[in-house]
Short mmCIF file of C-alpha atoms and ligand atoms in Angstrom, two decimals:
data_model
loop_
_atom_site.label_atom_id
_atom_site.label_comp_id
_atom_site.label_asym_id
_atom_site.label_seq_id
_atom_site.Cartn_x
_atom_site.Cartn_y
_atom_site.Cartn_z
CA MET A 1 4.05 42.27 -90.48
CA THR A 2 2.68 44.64 -87.78
CA ALA A 3 -0.85 45.38 -87.18
CA THR A 4 -0.94 48.47 -88.63
CA GLU A 5 0.55 47.83 -92.20
CA VAL A 6 -2.97 47.21 -93.67
CA PRO A 7 -3.27 44.07 -96.37
CA ALA A 8 -3.87 45.16 -99.95
CA THR A 9 -6.45 43.16 -100.32
CA GLY A 10 -8.03 42.95 -96.53
CA ALA A 11 -10.04 46.24 -97.00
CA GLY A 12 -9.28 47.38 -93.27
CA ARG A 13 -9.42 44.05 -91.59
CA ALA A 14 -6.21 43.58 -89.97
CA PRO A 15 -4.31 40.58 -90.78
CA LYS A 16 -4.20 37.71 -88.44
CA LYS A 17 -1.27 37.35 -86.02
CA THR A 18 0.97 34.40 -86.46
CA ILE A 19 1.65 32.04 -83.17
CA SER A 20 4.72 29.72 -83.45
CA TYR A 21 5.40 26.72 -81.41
CA ALA A 22 9.15 25.94 -80.78
CA LEU A 23 8.61 21.78 -80.06
CA PRO A 24 11.54 19.92 -79.11
CA VAL A 25 11.13 15.98 -79.50
CA TYR A 26 13.49 13.42 -78.12
CA ASN A 27 12.37 9.94 -78.05
CA GLU A 28 8.55 11.11 -77.32
CA ALA A 29 6.91 8.21 -79.56
CA GLY A 30 4.61 7.64 -76.94
CA CYS A 31 3.55 11.17 -76.47
CA LEU A 32 3.54 12.64 -79.85
CA ARG A 33 -0.02 11.97 -81.36
CA LEU A 34 -1.86 12.85 -78.37
CA PHE A 35 0.27 15.81 -77.70
CA HIS A 36 -0.49 17.00 -81.50
CA GLN A 37 -3.77 16.31 -80.95
CA ARG A 38 -4.31 18.30 -77.86
CA LEU A 39 -2.31 21.06 -79.21
CA VAL A 40 -4.59 21.47 -82.21
CA GLU A 41 -7.80 21.24 -79.91
CA ALA A 42 -6.30 23.98 -77.89
CA THR A 43 -5.50 26.32 -80.80
CA ASP A 44 -8.68 25.41 -82.43
CA ALA A 45 -10.64 27.13 -80.02
CA ARG A 46 -8.79 30.13 -80.99
CA PRO A 47 -9.25 30.78 -84.79
CA GLU A 48 -8.27 34.48 -84.37
CA TYR A 49 -4.94 33.70 -84.96
CA ASP A 50 -2.50 31.62 -87.59
CA TYR A 51 -0.36 28.91 -86.02
CA GLU A 52 2.92 27.18 -86.92
CA PHE A 53 4.27 24.02 -85.29
CA VAL A 54 7.89 23.76 -85.32
CA TYR A 55 9.09 20.29 -84.00
CA VAL A 56 12.77 19.80 -83.59
CA ASN A 57 13.35 16.11 -83.57
CA ASP A 58 16.53 16.00 -81.53
CA GLY A 59 18.07 12.70 -82.72
CA SER A 60 15.42 10.53 -81.64
CA ARG A 61 15.89 6.77 -81.59
CA ASP A 62 12.17 5.54 -81.15
CA GLY A 63 10.52 6.34 -84.25
CA SER A 64 9.38 9.77 -83.15
CA LEU A 65 10.78 11.02 -86.47
CA GLU A 66 8.06 9.00 -88.27
CA ILE A 67 5.30 9.90 -86.33
CA LEU A 68 6.07 13.49 -87.04
CA ARG A 69 6.42 13.16 -90.63
CA GLU A 70 2.98 11.20 -90.89
CA LEU A 71 1.57 14.49 -88.70
CA ALA A 72 2.93 16.99 -90.98
CA SER A 73 1.69 15.10 -94.35
CA ALA A 74 -1.74 15.84 -92.61
CA ASP A 75 -1.30 19.23 -91.08
CA PRO A 76 0.81 21.65 -93.16
CA ARG A 77 1.32 24.09 -90.43
CA ILE A 78 3.61 21.81 -89.01
CA ARG A 79 7.56 22.00 -89.91
CA ILE A 80 10.02 19.36 -88.87
CA VAL A 81 13.75 20.81 -88.32
CA ASP A 82 15.27 17.11 -88.12
CA PHE A 83 18.75 17.23 -86.14
CA ALA A 84 21.80 15.40 -87.36
CA ARG A 85 22.29 13.72 -83.82
CA ASN A 86 21.12 14.57 -80.34
CA TYR A 87 22.10 17.83 -79.29
CA GLY A 88 20.12 18.37 -76.06
CA HIS A 89 17.11 20.36 -74.82
CA GLN A 90 18.40 24.06 -75.08
CA ILE A 91 19.79 23.58 -78.14
CA ALA A 92 16.68 21.97 -79.43
CA ILE A 93 14.69 24.91 -78.08
CA THR A 94 17.10 27.30 -79.69
CA ALA A 95 16.77 25.93 -83.17
CA GLY A 96 12.77 25.62 -82.60
CA ILE A 97 12.77 29.87 -82.05
CA ASP A 98 15.52 29.94 -84.93
CA HIS A 99 13.13 28.43 -87.34
CA ALA A 100 9.92 29.99 -86.15
CA THR A 101 8.53 32.78 -88.31
CA GLY A 102 5.40 34.11 -85.68
CA ASP A 103 4.83 37.11 -84.42
CA ALA A 104 5.45 35.22 -81.21
CA VAL A 105 7.01 32.16 -80.24
CA ILE A 106 5.73 29.63 -77.62
CA VAL A 107 8.32 27.02 -76.07
CA MET A 108 6.86 24.03 -74.59
CA ASP A 109 7.63 20.31 -74.13
CA THR A 110 6.15 17.81 -76.19
CA ASP A 111 5.35 15.09 -73.32
CA LEU A 112 2.55 16.90 -72.22
CA GLN A 113 3.68 18.23 -69.01
CA ASP A 114 3.38 21.70 -70.29
CA PRO A 115 -0.49 21.70 -71.04
CA PRO A 116 -1.64 23.00 -74.52
CA ALA A 117 -4.39 25.25 -73.00
CA VAL A 118 -2.08 26.96 -70.70
CA SER A 119 -0.06 28.32 -73.83
CA MET A 120 -3.30 30.18 -75.10
CA GLU A 121 -3.08 32.06 -71.36
CA LEU A 122 0.10 32.95 -72.19
CA VAL A 123 -1.31 34.22 -75.58
CA ASP A 124 -3.63 36.61 -73.27
CA ALA A 125 -0.70 37.57 -71.48
CA TRP A 126 1.19 38.81 -74.45
CA GLU A 127 -2.00 40.70 -76.02
CA ARG A 128 -2.06 42.41 -72.74
CA GLY A 129 1.32 43.88 -73.52
CA ALA A 130 3.82 41.09 -72.22
CA ASP A 131 7.07 40.67 -74.32
CA VAL A 132 8.04 37.24 -72.34
CA ALA A 133 5.02 35.72 -70.63
CA TYR A 134 6.48 32.56 -68.84
CA ALA A 135 4.59 29.83 -67.24
CA GLN A 136 5.36 29.50 -63.56
CA ARG A 137 4.41 26.06 -61.60
CA ARG A 138 2.08 26.39 -58.95
CA THR A 139 2.32 22.56 -58.39
CA ARG A 140 4.23 20.26 -60.07
CA LYS A 141 3.75 16.19 -60.38
CA ASP A 142 7.40 14.74 -60.37
CA THR A 143 8.93 12.60 -57.82
CA PRO A 144 9.86 14.19 -54.53
CA PHE A 145 13.72 13.94 -55.20
CA LYS A 146 13.05 16.35 -58.61
CA ARG A 147 10.73 18.56 -56.66
CA PHE A 148 13.36 19.22 -54.11
CA THR A 149 16.19 19.53 -55.96
CA ALA A 150 14.47 21.88 -58.37
CA HIS A 151 13.09 23.97 -55.15
CA ALA A 152 16.69 24.06 -53.96
CA TYR A 153 18.58 24.53 -57.05
CA TYR A 154 16.05 27.55 -58.16
CA ARG A 155 16.77 29.54 -54.78
CA LEU A 156 20.40 28.96 -54.69
CA LEU A 157 20.77 30.39 -58.72
CA ARG A 158 18.70 33.37 -57.43
CA ARG A 159 21.34 34.18 -54.56
CA LEU A 160 24.35 33.38 -56.92
CA ALA A 161 23.51 34.63 -60.22
CA GLU A 162 23.95 38.08 -61.10
CA VAL A 163 20.44 38.60 -62.85
CA ASP A 164 17.08 38.04 -61.39
CA ILE A 165 15.78 34.46 -62.92
CA PRO A 166 12.34 33.98 -61.61
CA VAL A 167 12.10 30.81 -59.57
CA ASP A 168 9.92 27.76 -60.76
CA ALA A 169 9.47 28.66 -64.54
CA GLY A 170 10.77 26.32 -67.00
CA ASP A 171 11.24 26.98 -70.65
CA PHE A 172 7.66 27.17 -71.36
CA ARG A 173 6.93 30.74 -72.18
CA LEU A 174 5.97 32.86 -74.82
CA LEU A 175 8.64 35.30 -76.77
CA ASP A 176 7.40 38.40 -78.58
CA ARG A 177 9.07 38.09 -82.07
CA LYS A 178 11.13 41.05 -80.74
CA VAL A 179 12.71 39.15 -78.05
CA ALA A 180 12.82 35.87 -80.33
CA ASP A 181 14.93 37.89 -82.86
CA GLU A 182 17.38 39.37 -79.90
CA LEU A 183 17.50 35.86 -78.38
CA SER A 184 19.00 34.43 -81.71
CA ARG A 185 22.01 36.81 -81.53
CA TYR A 186 23.04 34.97 -78.15
CA ARG A 187 24.88 32.11 -79.86
CA GLU A 188 26.67 30.60 -76.52
CA ARG A 189 26.96 26.85 -76.70
CA ASN A 190 26.42 26.27 -72.82
CA ARG A 191 23.13 27.90 -72.75
CA PHE A 192 20.59 28.60 -70.03
CA LEU A 193 17.98 30.09 -72.06
CA ARG A 194 15.84 30.95 -69.09
CA GLY A 195 18.43 33.13 -67.61
CA ILE A 196 19.43 34.47 -71.02
CA ILE A 197 15.87 35.49 -71.51
CA ALA A 198 15.40 36.46 -67.61
CA SER A 199 18.73 39.02 -68.55
CA MET A 200 17.27 40.57 -71.36
CA GLY A 201 14.73 42.74 -69.73
CA PHE A 202 11.65 43.81 -71.79
CA THR A 203 8.18 43.39 -70.15
CA GLN A 204 8.04 39.85 -68.54
CA VAL A 205 5.09 38.37 -66.73
CA ALA A 206 4.41 35.15 -64.82
CA VAL A 207 1.47 32.88 -65.92
CA PRO A 208 0.47 30.69 -62.84
CA PHE A 209 -0.06 26.87 -63.86
CA ASP A 210 -0.06 23.13 -62.50
CA ARG A 211 2.19 21.31 -64.05
CA ASP A 212 1.02 17.64 -64.95
CA GLU A 213 2.93 14.29 -65.30
CA ARG A 214 4.31 12.89 -68.36
CA ALA A 215 1.52 11.40 -70.75
CA ALA A 216 4.02 8.54 -71.71
CA GLY A 217 7.56 7.57 -71.47
CA GLU A 218 9.90 8.77 -68.81
CA THR A 219 12.48 11.93 -68.37
CA ASN A 220 15.20 12.16 -70.90
CA TYR A 221 16.71 14.36 -68.22
CA SER A 222 18.93 12.41 -66.62
CA LEU A 223 20.46 13.46 -63.25
CA GLY A 224 23.80 13.88 -64.92
CA LYS A 225 21.92 16.49 -67.91
CA MET A 226 20.06 17.98 -65.03
CA LEU A 227 23.49 18.71 -63.10
CA ARG A 228 25.19 19.98 -66.10
CA LEU A 229 22.15 22.30 -67.02
CA ALA A 230 22.62 23.20 -63.24
CA VAL A 231 26.01 24.23 -63.61
CA ASP A 232 25.59 26.16 -66.65
CA GLY A 233 22.73 27.92 -64.96
CA VAL A 234 25.50 29.12 -62.18
CA THR A 235 28.66 29.76 -64.69
CA GLY A 236 26.70 31.41 -67.41
CA PHE A 237 25.23 34.13 -64.98
CA SER A 238 27.87 33.85 -62.32
CA THR A 239 31.08 34.01 -61.17
CA ALA A 240 30.32 33.49 -57.49
CA PRO A 241 32.36 30.15 -57.57
CA LEU A 242 35.53 31.95 -58.79
CA LYS A 243 35.08 34.72 -56.03
CA ALA A 244 34.33 31.92 -53.47
CA ILE A 245 37.71 30.55 -54.32
CA THR A 246 39.44 33.70 -53.13
CA ARG A 247 37.74 33.59 -50.06
CA LEU A 248 38.34 29.96 -49.50
CA GLY A 249 42.21 30.80 -50.21
CA PHE A 250 42.19 33.44 -47.65
CA VAL A 251 40.82 31.02 -45.03
CA THR A 252 43.17 28.37 -46.00
CA VAL A 253 46.16 30.71 -45.67
CA ALA A 254 44.96 32.05 -42.55
CA LEU A 255 44.65 28.58 -40.99
CA SER A 256 47.77 27.59 -42.65
CA ILE A 257 49.72 30.66 -40.55
CA LEU A 258 48.40 29.42 -37.58
CA GLY A 259 49.33 25.86 -38.05
CA ILE A 260 52.80 27.12 -39.28
CA VAL A 261 53.17 29.25 -36.04
CA TYR A 262 51.96 26.24 -34.11
CA ALA A 263 54.78 23.92 -35.57
CA LEU A 264 57.60 26.36 -35.29
CA VAL A 265 56.74 27.04 -31.57
CA LEU A 266 56.58 23.12 -30.89
CA ARG A 267 59.86 22.78 -32.91
CA ILE A 268 61.50 25.66 -30.63
CA PHE A 269 60.30 25.07 -27.08
CA PHE A 270 59.26 21.76 -27.00
CA PRO A 271 61.58 19.89 -29.34
CA GLU A 272 61.52 16.74 -27.70
CA ILE A 273 58.00 16.25 -28.70
CA SER A 274 58.16 17.77 -31.86
CA VAL A 275 57.22 14.62 -33.61
CA SER A 276 53.83 14.46 -32.52
CA GLY A 277 53.16 17.12 -35.13
CA TRP A 278 52.27 14.11 -37.42
CA THR A 279 48.71 14.62 -37.09
CA LEU A 280 48.26 18.22 -37.73
CA LEU A 281 51.22 17.34 -40.87
CA MET A 282 48.55 15.02 -42.60
CA ILE A 283 45.76 17.17 -41.68
CA SER A 284 47.00 20.19 -43.11
CA ILE A 285 48.72 17.97 -46.46
CA LEU A 286 44.91 16.59 -46.85
CA PHE A 287 43.02 19.75 -46.35
CA LEU A 288 45.23 21.64 -48.56
CA GLY A 289 45.32 19.17 -51.52
CA GLY A 290 41.55 18.90 -51.12
CA VAL A 291 40.90 22.70 -51.22
CA GLN A 292 43.42 23.13 -54.52
CA MET A 293 41.79 20.32 -56.10
CA LEU A 294 38.30 21.65 -55.72
CA SER A 295 39.53 25.42 -56.76
CA LEU A 296 41.33 23.65 -59.73
CA GLY A 297 38.11 21.80 -60.99
CA VAL A 298 36.07 25.29 -60.94
CA ILE A 299 38.57 27.33 -62.43
CA GLY A 300 38.58 24.29 -64.93
CA SER A 301 35.22 24.31 -65.94
CA TYR A 302 35.51 27.67 -66.59
CA VAL A 303 38.45 27.30 -68.62
CA GLY A 304 36.77 24.54 -70.40
CA ARG A 305 33.66 26.55 -71.21
CA ILE A 306 36.18 29.24 -72.70
CA TYR A 307 37.56 26.67 -74.66
CA GLN A 308 33.98 25.27 -75.90
CA GLU A 309 33.16 28.93 -77.02
CA VAL A 310 36.13 30.11 -78.65
CA GLN A 311 36.03 27.21 -80.97
CA ASN A 312 32.71 28.74 -82.12
CA ARG A 313 31.14 25.55 -83.87
CA PRO A 314 27.72 25.83 -85.21
CA LEU A 315 25.06 24.91 -82.21
CA TYR A 316 23.53 22.33 -84.06
CA ILE A 317 23.24 20.70 -87.61
CA VAL A 318 20.36 20.18 -89.65
CA ARG A 319 19.68 16.89 -91.48
CA GLU A 320 16.57 17.80 -93.10
CA ILE A 321 13.58 20.37 -92.52
CA VAL A 322 9.96 18.72 -93.71
CA GLN A 323 7.24 21.16 -94.58
CA HIS A 324 4.19 20.13 -96.83
CA ASP A 325 2.72 22.53 -98.74
CA ALA A 326 -0.81 23.49 -97.73
CA ARG A 327 -2.05 22.66 -101.21
CA GLU A 328 -0.96 19.68 -101.48
CA THR A 329 -3.28 18.18 -98.73
CA ALA A 330 -6.05 20.62 -99.50
N1 UDP B 401 14.62 16.56 -75.15
C1 UDP B 401 15.05 17.28 -76.48
N2 UDP B 401 16.44 16.65 -75.95
C2 UDP B 401 16.89 16.05 -75.42
C3 UDP B 401 15.99 15.73 -73.77
C4 UDP B 401 14.99 16.25 -73.64
O1 UDP B 401 14.67 17.74 -77.22
O2 UDP B 401 18.19 15.54 -75.21
C5 UDP B 401 13.04 17.56 -75.06
C6 UDP B 401 11.90 16.04 -74.32
O3 UDP B 401 11.31 15.59 -75.90
C7 UDP B 401 10.69 16.99 -74.13
C8 UDP B 401 11.61 18.17 -73.39
O4 UDP B 401 12.77 18.38 -74.22
O5 UDP B 401 9.71 17.79 -74.80
C9 UDP B 401 11.91 18.04 -71.53
O6 UDP B 401 12.73 16.91 -71.66
P1 UDP B 401 11.93 16.03 -70.30
O7 UDP B 401 10.30 15.96 -70.30
O8 UDP B 401 12.79 14.77 -70.56
O9 UDP B 401 12.30 16.52 -69.01
P2 UDP B 401 11.50 16.88 -67.58
O10 UDP B 401 10.25 17.54 -67.83
O11 UDP B 401 11.69 15.74 -66.97
O12 UDP B 401 12.31 18.07 -67.25
MG1 MG B 402 8.68 16.32 -69.22
#
């Protein structure tokens, strides 16, 4: 409902806007209760909105679902979308946005690294006219390794990608309803949401914040998952690696021609020592073999993605949606 539609009963009073939260949960049993409590504290401070909390249980195996059920039975604003298995963070966020019905949707992690209080600053930015308000890290309390790789990656991506992806911003952000609706038309399997959202345009505003440490448990982003997301970011938004192969090809062809000329000169003018070209032979075989393998790998990773996308399988399967009726608990 838009603010201009006057409700039948409200005699001139604009209806409350609803803010939805899309909350991915994977093995967060140690954080969830505290997280929800903090979130409720933050949202209670702003009673001018209605709230909806969409928790997506991404195949947790540590009792997170039971904790969510318990929270949901006490708070009818909670909706649980329970996945049939683990699909990964980006898909979990997607499902959260798909199942959110509010006028704005806030995506945030459930390990308290994204402070719930900051989400209200995103709401302020939205009220000032932003369609997308993304939280940008001023500082982050992660390991030096993660800090370094993240820093380097965001800058690399910015150079390669054909869209302007803001540096130091994760998925913690607010989306206006119209952005969320547009986003739900993007159904690619290899998703890098912050890139997709950046490429959509609209009015996007940064809200600086300090990223906290995890409240409990440990990161679910293994190095492997991080690398996969990093590769999705690059391949989803850039064909630079494919172009790099062409460039690499030109360089190796040029070097090969030099090598061929050298080999011929040796063979024709110094036939008695021509066998000494063995080193060159080994080097060129190994070098060309390596370059070809690498190039095949890059092409293969695009082909693999094309294959996955043409299969067009559903992004996720929901086992169950849990929501308690407000009247039951009232
Ligand atoms: N998460 C998820 N599915 C996964 C991995 C993570 O839904 O397969 C959720 C997790 O519960 C958390 C958020 O995504 O709310 C971010 O994960 P994590 O804190 O492990 O990543 P990090 O903050 O270390 O990058
Ligand atoms: Mg985290």
